[in-house]
XYZ file of C-alpha atoms in Angstrom:
727
model
C -66.879 157.659 3.046
C -70.051 158.676 0.977
C -70.641 161.179 -1.523
C -72.871 163.026 1.437
C -69.757 163.180 3.857
C -67.624 164.149 1.035
C -69.851 167.233 0.086
C -70.154 168.049 3.978
C -66.578 168.210 4.509
C -65.550 170.088 1.193
C -68.548 172.718 2.197
C -66.088 173.936 4.885
C -64.047 175.761 2.459
C -65.544 175.687 -1.319
C -68.311 177.361 -2.511
C -71.997 176.075 -3.305
C -71.647 176.334 -7.015
C -68.429 174.064 -6.431
C -70.632 171.384 -4.661
C -72.675 171.198 -7.560
C -70.048 170.435 -9.791
C -68.561 167.801 -7.593
C -72.008 166.186 -7.300
C -72.205 166.084 -11.275
C -68.994 164.661 -11.471
C -69.839 161.884 -8.989
C -73.048 160.961 -10.710
C -71.021 160.758 -14.005
C -68.489 158.471 -12.433
C -71.067 156.378 -10.543
C -72.971 155.624 -13.859
C -69.559 154.901 -15.830
C -68.297 152.526 -13.051
C -71.876 150.875 -12.582
C -71.496 147.085 -12.070
C -67.662 147.061 -11.277
C -66.624 146.038 -8.121
C -63.296 146.093 -6.249
C -61.421 142.966 -4.935
C -62.849 143.783 -1.660
C -66.132 143.193 -3.003
C -67.246 146.778 -2.500
C -68.741 148.973 -5.377
C -65.889 150.546 -7.500
C -67.230 154.218 -6.974
C -66.211 153.845 -3.394
C -62.504 154.254 -4.253
C -62.743 157.471 -6.490
C -64.779 158.933 -3.630
C -62.096 158.073 -1.194
C -59.367 159.350 -3.069
C -61.544 162.707 -3.525
C -61.843 162.653 0.178
C -57.865 162.620 0.876
C -58.046 165.733 -1.441
C -60.413 167.366 0.519
C -58.723 166.833 4.059
C -55.886 168.787 2.031
C -58.259 171.374 0.971
C -57.659 170.867 -2.753
C -59.271 172.910 -5.456
C -62.522 171.809 -6.928
C -60.979 170.740 -10.188
C -58.648 168.588 -8.441
C -61.503 166.613 -6.609
C -63.676 166.429 -9.931
C -60.380 164.623 -11.442
C -60.018 162.523 -8.483
C -63.776 161.390 -8.968
C -63.262 160.919 -12.686
C -59.616 159.437 -12.738
C -60.191 156.055 -13.618
C -63.496 156.359 -16.022
C -61.100 156.538 -19.088
C -58.921 153.571 -18.095
C -61.520 151.046 -16.561
C -64.878 152.059 -18.210
C -66.012 152.635 -21.965
C -65.991 156.521 -21.259
C -63.666 158.359 -23.833
C -61.538 161.203 -22.879
C -63.484 163.255 -25.469
C -66.640 162.809 -23.279
C -64.695 164.288 -20.170
C -63.502 166.929 -22.052
C -66.991 167.906 -23.523
C -68.684 167.498 -20.151
C -65.839 168.986 -17.913
C -63.526 171.219 -19.637
C -60.004 171.059 -21.080
C -58.088 171.314 -17.737
C -60.133 168.305 -16.175
C -59.544 166.210 -19.175
C -55.687 167.168 -19.250
C -55.542 165.913 -15.327
C -57.610 162.846 -16.098
C -55.180 161.968 -19.131
C -52.126 162.464 -16.841
C -53.503 159.841 -14.518
C -54.743 157.110 -17.240
C -52.072 154.173 -17.845
C -51.046 153.386 -21.159
C -52.603 149.976 -21.163
C -53.872 149.596 -25.161
C -50.330 150.058 -26.288
C -48.115 146.984 -27.028
C -44.799 147.097 -25.290
C -41.709 144.853 -25.319
C -41.853 144.032 -21.725
C -43.742 144.915 -18.571
C -40.900 146.804 -17.301
C -41.124 149.148 -20.373
C -44.694 149.653 -20.049
C -44.344 150.707 -16.568
C -41.717 153.466 -17.252
C -43.688 154.392 -20.219
C -46.611 155.056 -17.599
C -44.130 156.649 -15.310
C -42.967 158.849 -17.957
C -46.344 160.024 -18.875
C -47.331 160.694 -15.262
C -44.207 162.837 -14.664
C -44.550 165.009 -17.807
C -48.108 165.516 -17.015
C -46.920 166.304 -13.304
C -44.453 168.955 -14.285
C -47.336 170.860 -16.456
C -49.790 170.532 -13.764
C -48.686 169.793 -10.230
C -52.276 168.227 -9.260
C -51.844 165.311 -11.372
C -49.154 164.071 -8.792
C -51.355 165.009 -5.888
C -54.374 163.096 -7.106
C -52.029 160.086 -7.906
C -50.628 160.146 -4.359
C -54.173 160.217 -3.056
C -54.933 157.090 -5.313
C -51.876 155.413 -4.359
C -52.539 155.942 -0.334
C -56.058 154.539 -0.680
C -55.001 151.615 -2.874
C -52.127 150.899 -0.010
C -55.171 151.029 2.729
C -57.037 148.550 1.005
C -53.929 146.286 0.036
C -55.087 143.282 2.124
C -57.650 142.396 -0.561
C -54.829 141.738 -3.164
C -52.472 138.560 -3.631
C -49.808 138.199 -1.564
C -47.482 138.768 -4.598
C -49.369 141.811 -5.866
C -48.921 143.225 -2.143
C -45.320 142.803 -2.223
C -45.117 144.271 -5.796
C -47.259 147.303 -4.955
C -45.629 147.888 -1.471
C -42.009 147.968 -3.029
C -43.374 150.374 -6.195
C -44.388 152.580 -3.381
C -41.391 152.913 -1.571
C -39.414 153.337 -4.511
C -41.401 155.689 -6.325
C -44.458 157.295 -4.586
C -42.852 158.089 -1.240
C -39.834 159.656 -2.613
C -42.311 161.822 -4.500
C -44.205 162.790 -1.237
C -41.050 163.532 0.207
C -39.902 166.034 -2.355
C -43.265 167.717 -2.271
C -43.198 167.852 1.565
C -46.533 165.960 1.947
C -45.519 164.099 5.266
C -48.959 163.165 6.272
C -48.950 160.730 3.073
C -45.590 159.686 3.145
C -45.438 158.454 6.432
C -48.736 156.463 6.177
C -47.501 155.006 2.861
C -44.058 153.923 4.204
C -45.654 152.272 7.231
C -47.988 150.147 5.230
C -45.320 149.001 2.742
C -42.962 148.239 5.543
C -46.107 145.818 7.271
C -46.276 143.966 3.712
C -42.619 144.135 2.660
C -41.306 142.909 6.277
C -44.047 141.979 8.398
C -41.827 140.429 11.209
C -39.865 143.516 11.764
C -42.926 145.912 11.358
C -45.072 144.022 14.017
C -41.830 143.340 16.322
C -41.443 147.392 16.485
C -45.110 148.016 16.926
C -45.267 145.447 19.894
C -42.266 147.109 21.488
C -43.491 150.569 21.102
C -46.729 149.393 22.675
C -45.127 147.808 25.842
C -43.243 151.201 26.492
C -46.218 153.346 25.524
C -47.625 153.897 29.360
C -44.164 154.620 30.477
C -43.337 157.203 27.588
C -46.914 158.842 27.732
C -46.280 159.719 31.626
C -42.959 161.073 30.914
C -44.195 163.097 28.113
C -46.885 164.581 29.928
C -44.765 165.799 32.893
C -42.272 167.383 30.102
C -45.565 169.000 28.255
C -46.874 170.121 31.594
C -43.567 171.914 32.544
C -43.157 173.733 29.208
C -46.653 174.775 29.226
C -46.193 176.546 32.481
C -42.987 178.637 31.115
C -44.747 179.609 27.993
C -47.840 181.050 30.070
C -45.164 183.057 32.049
C -43.839 184.431 29.112
C -47.196 185.242 27.735
C -46.544 182.721 24.493
C -49.574 180.807 23.339
C -48.562 177.600 22.560
C -50.054 174.219 21.381
C -47.981 171.453 22.883
C -48.253 167.537 22.190
C -46.297 164.531 21.867
C -45.528 163.047 18.038
C -44.904 159.263 18.200
C -42.304 158.473 15.729
C -43.473 156.414 12.692
C -42.483 152.579 12.534
C -40.643 152.807 9.326
C -38.613 155.567 10.508
C -37.435 153.614 13.479
C -37.094 150.596 11.141
C -34.565 152.666 8.951
C -32.643 153.984 11.936
C -32.349 150.542 13.137
C -31.056 148.747 9.810
C -28.960 151.925 8.593
C -27.323 152.690 11.894
C -27.322 149.123 12.880
C -29.008 149.702 16.184
C -31.251 147.806 18.395
C -34.827 149.201 19.641
C -33.696 150.173 23.228
C -30.691 152.027 21.612
C -33.211 154.617 19.937
C -34.011 157.476 22.150
C -36.275 159.782 20.233
C -39.362 157.374 19.953
C -41.644 160.296 20.913
C -41.016 164.013 20.045
C -42.371 167.010 21.586
C -44.058 169.362 19.006
C -44.651 173.162 19.866
C -46.720 174.900 17.527
C -47.037 178.827 18.177
C -48.354 182.096 16.430
C -45.626 183.533 14.762
C -41.452 183.218 14.086
C -40.796 185.570 16.883
C -42.378 183.096 19.333
C -40.258 180.291 17.942
C -37.081 181.580 18.911
C -38.549 182.873 22.244
C -39.752 179.403 22.697
C -36.401 177.674 21.788
C -34.528 179.988 24.353
C -37.270 178.550 27.134
C -36.587 175.178 26.279
C -32.750 175.661 26.429
C -33.004 177.106 29.954
C -35.209 174.353 30.992
C -32.711 171.609 30.003
C -29.522 171.314 28.563
C -29.254 171.025 24.860
C -27.047 168.110 23.173
C -24.244 169.390 21.065
C -24.864 169.100 17.218
C -28.447 168.410 17.455
C -29.895 171.710 16.810
C -31.064 172.689 13.362
C -32.573 175.739 12.414
C -34.869 174.937 9.428
C -36.771 178.355 9.685
C -33.442 180.249 8.486
C -32.888 177.570 5.964
C -35.750 175.330 4.724
C -35.515 172.116 3.340
C -35.914 171.623 -0.432
C -39.474 170.610 -0.054
C -40.126 173.746 1.877
C -40.371 172.314 5.417
C -39.741 174.993 8.164
C -39.169 174.272 11.870
C -36.659 174.498 14.917
C -35.408 170.938 15.868
C -33.629 170.353 19.222
C -32.469 167.705 21.468
C -32.201 168.012 25.134
C -31.308 166.132 28.066
C -34.793 166.302 29.824
C -35.873 164.893 33.020
C -34.348 161.789 34.350
C -31.412 162.291 32.036
C -33.312 160.995 28.634
C -32.577 162.676 25.370
C -35.692 164.549 24.241
C -36.387 165.962 20.584
C -38.390 168.997 20.622
C -39.884 170.379 17.312
C -41.046 174.240 17.249
C -42.974 175.709 14.301
C -45.841 178.374 13.553
C -49.348 176.953 12.559
C -48.261 178.060 8.770
C -45.159 175.717 8.995
C -47.020 172.866 10.516
C -49.586 172.895 7.563
C -46.806 172.984 5.178
C -45.145 169.933 7.227
C -48.212 167.845 6.894
C -49.383 168.805 3.237
C -46.362 170.561 1.704
C -46.627 171.795 -1.801
C -50.452 171.338 -1.509
C -50.573 174.189 1.232
C -48.849 176.598 -0.868
C -51.155 177.020 -3.801
C -53.817 179.566 -4.071
C -57.405 179.317 -5.482
C -58.165 182.502 -7.514
C -61.443 182.411 -9.373
C -61.010 178.950 -10.086
C -57.534 179.041 -11.116
C -54.655 176.791 -9.810
C -51.822 179.187 -9.425
C -48.800 179.198 -7.131
C -48.496 182.184 -4.780
C -45.297 184.031 -3.526
C -42.000 182.355 -4.288
C -43.244 179.062 -4.825
C -42.115 178.700 -8.466
C -38.584 179.664 -7.563
C -38.631 176.635 -5.161
C -39.899 174.045 -7.524
C -37.522 174.745 -10.196
C -36.830 171.082 -10.223
C -40.260 170.557 -12.054
C -38.868 172.120 -14.993
C -35.776 169.927 -14.896
C -37.892 167.039 -15.257
C -39.315 168.587 -18.394
C -35.652 168.852 -19.473
C -34.977 165.079 -18.760
C -37.942 164.118 -20.641
C -36.786 165.714 -23.796
C -32.967 164.342 -23.465
C -33.665 160.856 -22.510
C -33.742 158.310 -25.364
C -36.264 156.105 -23.748
C -38.582 155.829 -20.824
C -35.996 153.497 -18.891
C -33.307 156.180 -19.078
C -35.703 158.991 -18.173
C -36.800 156.700 -15.030
C -33.254 156.146 -14.273
C -32.246 160.034 -14.421
C -35.319 160.817 -12.362
C -34.183 158.424 -9.594
C -30.573 159.693 -9.521
C -31.549 163.413 -9.585
C -34.981 163.460 -7.697
C -35.403 160.474 -5.556
C -32.023 160.092 -3.915
C -30.904 161.638 -0.783
C -29.844 165.129 -0.854
C -26.856 167.368 0.225
C -27.392 171.115 0.847
C -24.348 173.402 0.105
C -23.913 177.197 -0.142
C -22.468 179.589 -2.494
C -20.023 182.356 -1.031
C -23.190 184.775 -1.069
C -25.074 182.322 1.288
C -27.548 181.016 -1.509
C -28.510 177.312 -0.804
C -28.587 174.482 -3.527
C -29.695 171.112 -3.246
C -27.990 168.279 -5.179
C -27.974 164.415 -5.187
C -25.987 162.931 -2.577
C -22.375 162.198 -3.959
C -22.649 165.191 -5.939
C -19.336 167.007 -7.180
C -18.362 170.596 -7.794
C -19.048 170.303 -11.538
C -22.890 169.177 -10.734
C -22.940 172.397 -8.622
C -21.674 174.774 -11.350
C -24.047 173.299 -13.935
C -26.763 173.668 -11.398
C -25.950 177.547 -11.031
C -25.994 177.973 -14.967
C -25.027 176.120 -17.975
C -22.413 178.775 -18.887
C -20.761 178.644 -15.374
C -20.417 174.931 -15.784
C -18.880 175.299 -19.422
C -16.242 177.720 -18.245
C -15.313 175.915 -15.033
C -11.494 175.495 -14.563
C -11.534 174.755 -10.838
C -13.241 174.786 -7.302
C -12.987 175.877 -3.882
C -14.735 174.028 -1.046
C -14.714 176.086 2.458
C -11.856 178.098 1.084
C -9.357 175.356 0.000
C -8.944 174.368 -3.862
C -10.380 171.128 -4.503
C -10.478 168.611 -7.667
C -13.622 168.614 -9.469
C -14.592 165.113 -8.437
C -14.592 166.150 -4.837
C -17.633 164.917 -2.911
C -19.446 167.578 -1.623
C -21.310 167.647 2.005
C -24.143 169.189 3.345
C -23.171 172.622 4.699
C -19.966 173.224 2.407
C -19.579 176.422 1.032
C -18.649 176.024 -2.604
C -17.097 178.513 -5.101
C -16.642 177.830 -8.813
C -13.665 179.288 -10.688
C -14.201 180.293 -14.229
C -12.386 181.701 -17.094
C -13.390 183.272 -20.163
C -10.457 181.759 -21.982
C -11.494 178.094 -20.951
C -11.570 175.356 -23.779
C -14.973 173.993 -22.446
C -15.590 170.718 -20.745
C -13.599 167.448 -21.443
C -14.721 164.230 -22.132
C -13.966 163.035 -18.500
C -16.656 165.412 -16.973
C -19.187 163.308 -18.340
C -17.750 160.631 -15.926
C -17.073 162.961 -13.111
C -20.588 164.584 -13.081
C -22.810 162.685 -10.982
C -26.367 164.597 -11.781
C -27.900 163.495 -14.881
C -28.629 167.375 -15.337
C -24.870 168.062 -15.464
C -24.182 165.214 -17.619
C -26.677 166.301 -20.141
C -25.336 169.801 -20.195
C -21.831 168.613 -21.015
C -23.285 166.068 -23.613
C -25.106 169.120 -25.249
C -22.041 171.338 -25.375
C -19.975 168.590 -27.150
C -23.038 168.384 -29.699
C -23.018 172.027 -30.567
C -19.382 173.251 -30.074
C -17.500 170.336 -31.490
C -20.019 169.075 -34.112
C -17.230 168.530 -36.791
C -14.717 166.891 -34.638
C -17.285 164.573 -33.066
C -18.409 163.556 -36.703
C -14.879 162.750 -37.724
C -14.207 160.993 -34.388
C -17.328 158.843 -34.911
C -16.457 157.798 -38.320
C -12.930 156.762 -37.150
C -14.588 154.909 -33.955
C -17.033 153.105 -36.494
C -14.195 152.106 -39.067
C -12.280 150.877 -35.878
C -14.914 148.711 -34.663
C -15.972 147.315 -38.212
C -12.189 146.426 -38.928
C -12.290 144.718 -35.392
C -15.115 142.454 -36.430
C -12.960 141.472 -39.542
C -15.356 143.707 -41.776
C -14.310 145.885 -44.567
C -15.549 149.709 -43.580
C -16.017 150.740 -47.388
C -18.592 148.123 -48.040
C -20.488 148.588 -44.669
C -20.173 152.446 -44.412
C -22.258 153.231 -47.643
C -24.735 156.087 -47.427
C -27.716 153.879 -47.865
C -26.796 151.425 -44.817
C -25.761 154.164 -42.672
C -29.035 156.363 -43.453
C -31.196 153.355 -42.508
C -29.417 152.612 -39.132
C -29.374 156.485 -38.535
C -33.310 156.106 -38.878
C -33.502 153.222 -36.615
C -31.620 155.073 -33.791
C -34.116 158.235 -34.461
C -31.367 160.455 -35.728
C -32.125 163.118 -38.335
C -29.253 162.150 -40.513
C -25.917 160.405 -40.749
C -23.937 163.288 -39.371
C -25.931 163.410 -36.135
C -25.333 159.687 -35.490
C -21.575 160.126 -36.411
C -21.438 163.272 -33.878
C -23.249 160.869 -31.166
C -20.674 158.292 -31.502
C -18.105 161.079 -31.209
C -19.295 162.358 -28.042
C -20.396 159.176 -26.231
C -24.210 159.360 -27.048
C -24.039 155.879 -28.504
C -21.462 153.372 -29.023
C -19.592 152.232 -32.314
C -20.537 148.737 -31.295
C -24.245 149.453 -30.976
C -24.110 151.020 -34.346
C -22.010 147.937 -35.892
C -24.795 145.721 -34.287
C -27.447 147.522 -36.456
C -25.209 147.543 -39.525
C -24.719 143.731 -39.485
C -28.198 142.793 -38.327
C -29.380 141.779 -41.693
C -26.174 139.847 -42.586
C -26.565 137.968 -39.269
C -30.252 136.974 -39.850
C -29.250 135.849 -43.167
C -26.527 133.496 -41.706
C -28.982 132.239 -39.382
C -31.636 131.468 -41.934
C -29.108 130.053 -44.062
C -28.171 127.318 -41.049
C -31.940 126.306 -41.021
C -33.435 126.230 -44.676
C -32.302 124.500 -47.990
C -33.331 126.069 -51.271
C -34.548 123.739 -54.193
C -35.116 125.968 -57.396
C -37.715 128.634 -56.319
C -39.548 126.668 -53.405
C -38.054 126.824 -50.150
C -38.159 123.711 -47.980
C -38.189 124.166 -44.388
C -36.203 121.215 -42.328
C -35.685 120.926 -38.607
C -31.853 121.344 -37.942
C -30.050 118.078 -37.236
C -29.064 119.230 -33.857
C -30.977 121.657 -32.044
C -29.403 124.586 -29.896
C -28.702 123.502 -26.374
C -31.599 124.066 -24.134
C -33.743 125.520 -26.779
C -35.695 122.573 -27.975
C -37.528 122.421 -31.318
C -39.718 119.139 -30.403
C -42.599 118.857 -28.294
C -45.015 120.999 -30.027
C -47.514 120.066 -32.752
C -48.536 122.448 -35.639
C -52.358 121.500 -36.210
C -53.079 120.380 -39.768
C -49.057 120.657 -40.873
C -46.030 118.158 -40.840
C -42.282 118.628 -40.870
C -42.235 122.087 -40.141
C -39.207 123.904 -38.060
C -40.549 125.124 -34.761
C -38.771 127.245 -32.642
C -39.409 128.918 -29.344
C -39.605 132.410 -28.889
C -36.747 133.946 -26.410
C -39.304 137.001 -25.725
C -41.661 134.809 -23.580
C -40.046 131.327 -23.290
C -42.999 128.952 -23.429
C -43.010 125.768 -21.668
C -45.127 122.669 -21.429
C -48.450 123.648 -19.599
C -48.555 127.217 -20.789
C -51.308 128.179 -23.291
C -49.504 128.442 -26.542
C -49.814 129.909 -30.160
C -47.628 129.897 -33.512
C -46.632 132.500 -35.438
C -45.416 131.700 -39.180
C -42.109 133.639 -39.732
C -40.383 134.678 -42.932
C -38.012 131.970 -43.667
C -37.378 130.846 -40.099
C -40.524 128.354 -39.538
C -43.061 128.517 -36.637
C -42.179 130.552 -33.766
C -44.018 129.126 -30.574
C -45.155 131.999 -27.986
C -47.247 132.159 -24.836
C -50.734 133.245 -25.638
C -50.331 136.133 -23.739
C -46.910 137.294 -25.377
C -47.144 141.069 -26.045
C -45.097 140.485 -29.058
C -47.879 138.660 -30.833
C -49.742 140.861 -33.286
C -52.896 139.412 -32.106
C -55.001 142.545 -33.069
C -53.699 142.704 -36.593
C -55.637 142.314 -39.913
C -54.925 140.901 -43.363
C -51.280 139.193 -43.768
C -50.200 139.521 -40.191
C -53.408 137.846 -38.904
C -53.188 134.969 -41.116
C -49.789 134.254 -39.796
C -50.860 133.370 -36.371
C -51.939 129.605 -36.447
C -53.078 127.025 -33.822
C -50.401 124.681 -32.262
C -50.476 122.389 -29.086
C -48.210 120.518 -27.014
C -47.442 116.756 -27.434
C -48.790 114.465 -24.993
C -45.368 113.435 -23.624
C -42.552 115.796 -23.707
C -39.050 114.998 -22.355
C -36.858 118.031 -22.632
C -35.581 121.117 -20.512
C -37.160 124.582 -21.255
C -35.433 127.852 -20.153
C -37.506 130.230 -17.863
C -36.536 133.549 -16.729
C -37.689 134.603 -13.202
C -37.128 137.650 -11.101
C -36.842 137.206 -7.412
C -37.192 140.375 -4.841
C -36.161 140.456 -1.259
C -34.535 142.276 1.722
C -30.860 142.649 0.641
C -29.031 140.830 3.174
C -25.859 138.856 3.645
C -26.579 135.120 2.177
C -29.741 135.669 0.466
C -28.519 134.811 -3.064
C -26.724 131.604 -1.427
C -30.092 130.563 0.286
C -31.908 131.272 -3.323
C -29.476 129.099 -5.071
C -29.606 126.479 -2.363
C -33.476 126.029 -2.653
C -33.380 125.846 -6.450
C -30.705 123.195 -6.243
C -32.756 121.344 -3.611
C -35.691 121.113 -6.169
C -33.288 119.334 -8.492
C -33.285 122.255 -11.011
C -30.202 123.087 -13.280
C -29.490 127.072 -13.392
C -28.221 128.579 -16.683
C -27.634 132.101 -15.420
C -28.085 134.132 -12.432
C -27.415 137.862 -11.747
C -28.104 139.950 -8.450
C -27.966 143.660 -7.603
C -29.009 145.961 -4.770
C -31.407 148.518 -5.368
C -33.067 151.253 -2.921
C -34.687 150.586 0.483
C -32.561 147.560 1.344
C -33.950 145.530 -1.663
C -32.347 142.862 -3.784
C -33.113 142.085 -7.169
C -32.173 138.437 -8.461
C -32.501 137.505 -12.217
C -32.435 133.738 -12.841
C -32.425 131.537 -15.778
C -33.559 128.162 -14.958
C -34.214 124.735 -16.766
C -37.596 123.271 -16.086
C -39.790 120.644 -17.700
C -42.972 121.921 -17.375
C -45.472 124.509 -15.694
C -45.778 122.212 -12.563
C -42.184 121.880 -12.185
C -41.931 125.638 -12.472
C -44.385 126.147 -9.802
C -42.706 123.899 -7.372
C -39.588 125.639 -7.969
C -41.434 129.091 -6.978
C -42.945 127.772 -4.018
C -39.572 126.508 -2.891
C -37.882 129.988 -3.409
C -40.917 131.776 -1.651
C -40.139 129.850 1.485
C -36.773 131.402 1.860
C -36.545 133.862 4.691
C -37.017 137.671 3.499
C -37.959 136.733 -0.149
C -40.806 138.957 -0.873
C -42.023 137.997 -4.484
C -40.897 135.621 -7.168
C -42.500 136.156 -10.736
C -42.004 134.694 -14.155
C -40.925 137.371 -16.339
C -40.890 138.309 -20.181
C -37.729 139.452 -22.103
């Protein structure tokens, strides 16, 4: 799509002055991206135009389209945010800033950087929803052009899309984007299953279409008799949804009946229910398969009537009935509910009440101690499956799957949660850790004389929202008690380590540690230990940090008068060689290999003179190196090189991503073993969407050896990516 087609589409709903502003933004972006090309070889400007085109299809406002055209100028060109603000205004600059990654800040790891980028984006989203709508359009176009990326990048981006962006699109009700991203992601993560399902659907297409045509004709005749104006069509099920049904319910393709649904769009709600009556008189409904999402909309505002009937030839047939407004909401979700008044972007009707979870995102941002904790809470509360429960008065609340009455109580109001003494589910008293199911009617029993939450509630609550409210109560209500308890726990931990509490719990030392944990004062830190915000062991680790460093230095340094002579230790640490590297122009220096990036022969390396610990060897691209520093820090960076012949083993951390199935870990271990490579550590875990993450520390000789091991692992069935990671 070129700028002419974009303006032509936008002209169907925007004013002439808006089109002029869009053209101005295009000219600005084209000049900024001049000379840049994408991996496909196409001019870079085609990407922001395509992103803007997706937003025009959703009939987004002019500012969203302008921001879409400019969304990469600050990140990828010499343009500054001040330039955007001066030319296009504060609101536009805020949107562009929310979409700009934190590339210029150094982070301890790539994961930390990614989490900080997510946190920045979600906080901007909570302030202005258009940030995430533009980001979803950006991600969709990147997915459409994924074939130009490397195989490893394809899998990484596809996995990230399934884990983060598809759940966001689902929560916002934007199914048009969600389904397409899921199908593309599956094509790159599990191509065998994707093409198998696609081929099976193609084989049965003619047979299904003939069947659907006869059903549509029959329904059309009946609607005409009743004077109902309806648009009837067949909707093919998306490949990813078939794949999920096959894997989650352990079904074969021929056991899935609702591969094609009938969709009926009518003029008003009255006609929806009248049409439902017609369908149920034509064919017998299947018990338990009717859902009224009109009377009880989903959390993402989706509305429709769903029913499954035994159609002609005895085949189960799914029918969806909705109005045109409901259909637009089902396709574009939250974007269909925003009104444009004099250039402002403001929600209409009861929209804000339905999207209260935005405000909860801001609460999570304030309460989380770091970006990783923020993302974990976000995934738990907003990206997980949902259960829908009722109050006795019929109000609906959506909670994370696995939620208990305590989560429900704190969702109603913080005070209701704090005064909870019990709960009833469907009229029966249940314990506070009772798992709630969709459709449950929940009543919270409270008392003014309640003593408040107990410490056990933090473990019982399943939502981060409820847990944070419980922790807040302990912070405020039992501060003195928590401070005393924190001191007692810290003293006990120091004694367990064989240290004298009075020598270590001095005001200076405690104040220094409190500052490292970003507490205002010592009492805040003690209170946090008392209510479980941090552990006494964590504080002890920081308290004894200097002692441990001194002990380590003492084992490596001999002192002669006032001159420090650095010598290599008699025996090096196992698997941490101290030979194999030459420091240019200097002999007899102790060298040690940094644990953050684990350099191996073949890597580009650089040395850093530490204080009292010799030369630390890093990979040249290690984020922990102060390469941009000046003065004393810059002088500490020195040139080093590998010796010509190095015979030693080096630790390397690798991360393997794959489809979570029985036997995957064993096959990966077997592949490493066949390459005659020793493994010093391995851990594995299951994550969302049937994915497995395996973290492995292997002992290798050089980069060529590492590459051979990686290639061997990549040949294991269902392994999606293998990457070397930094600590």
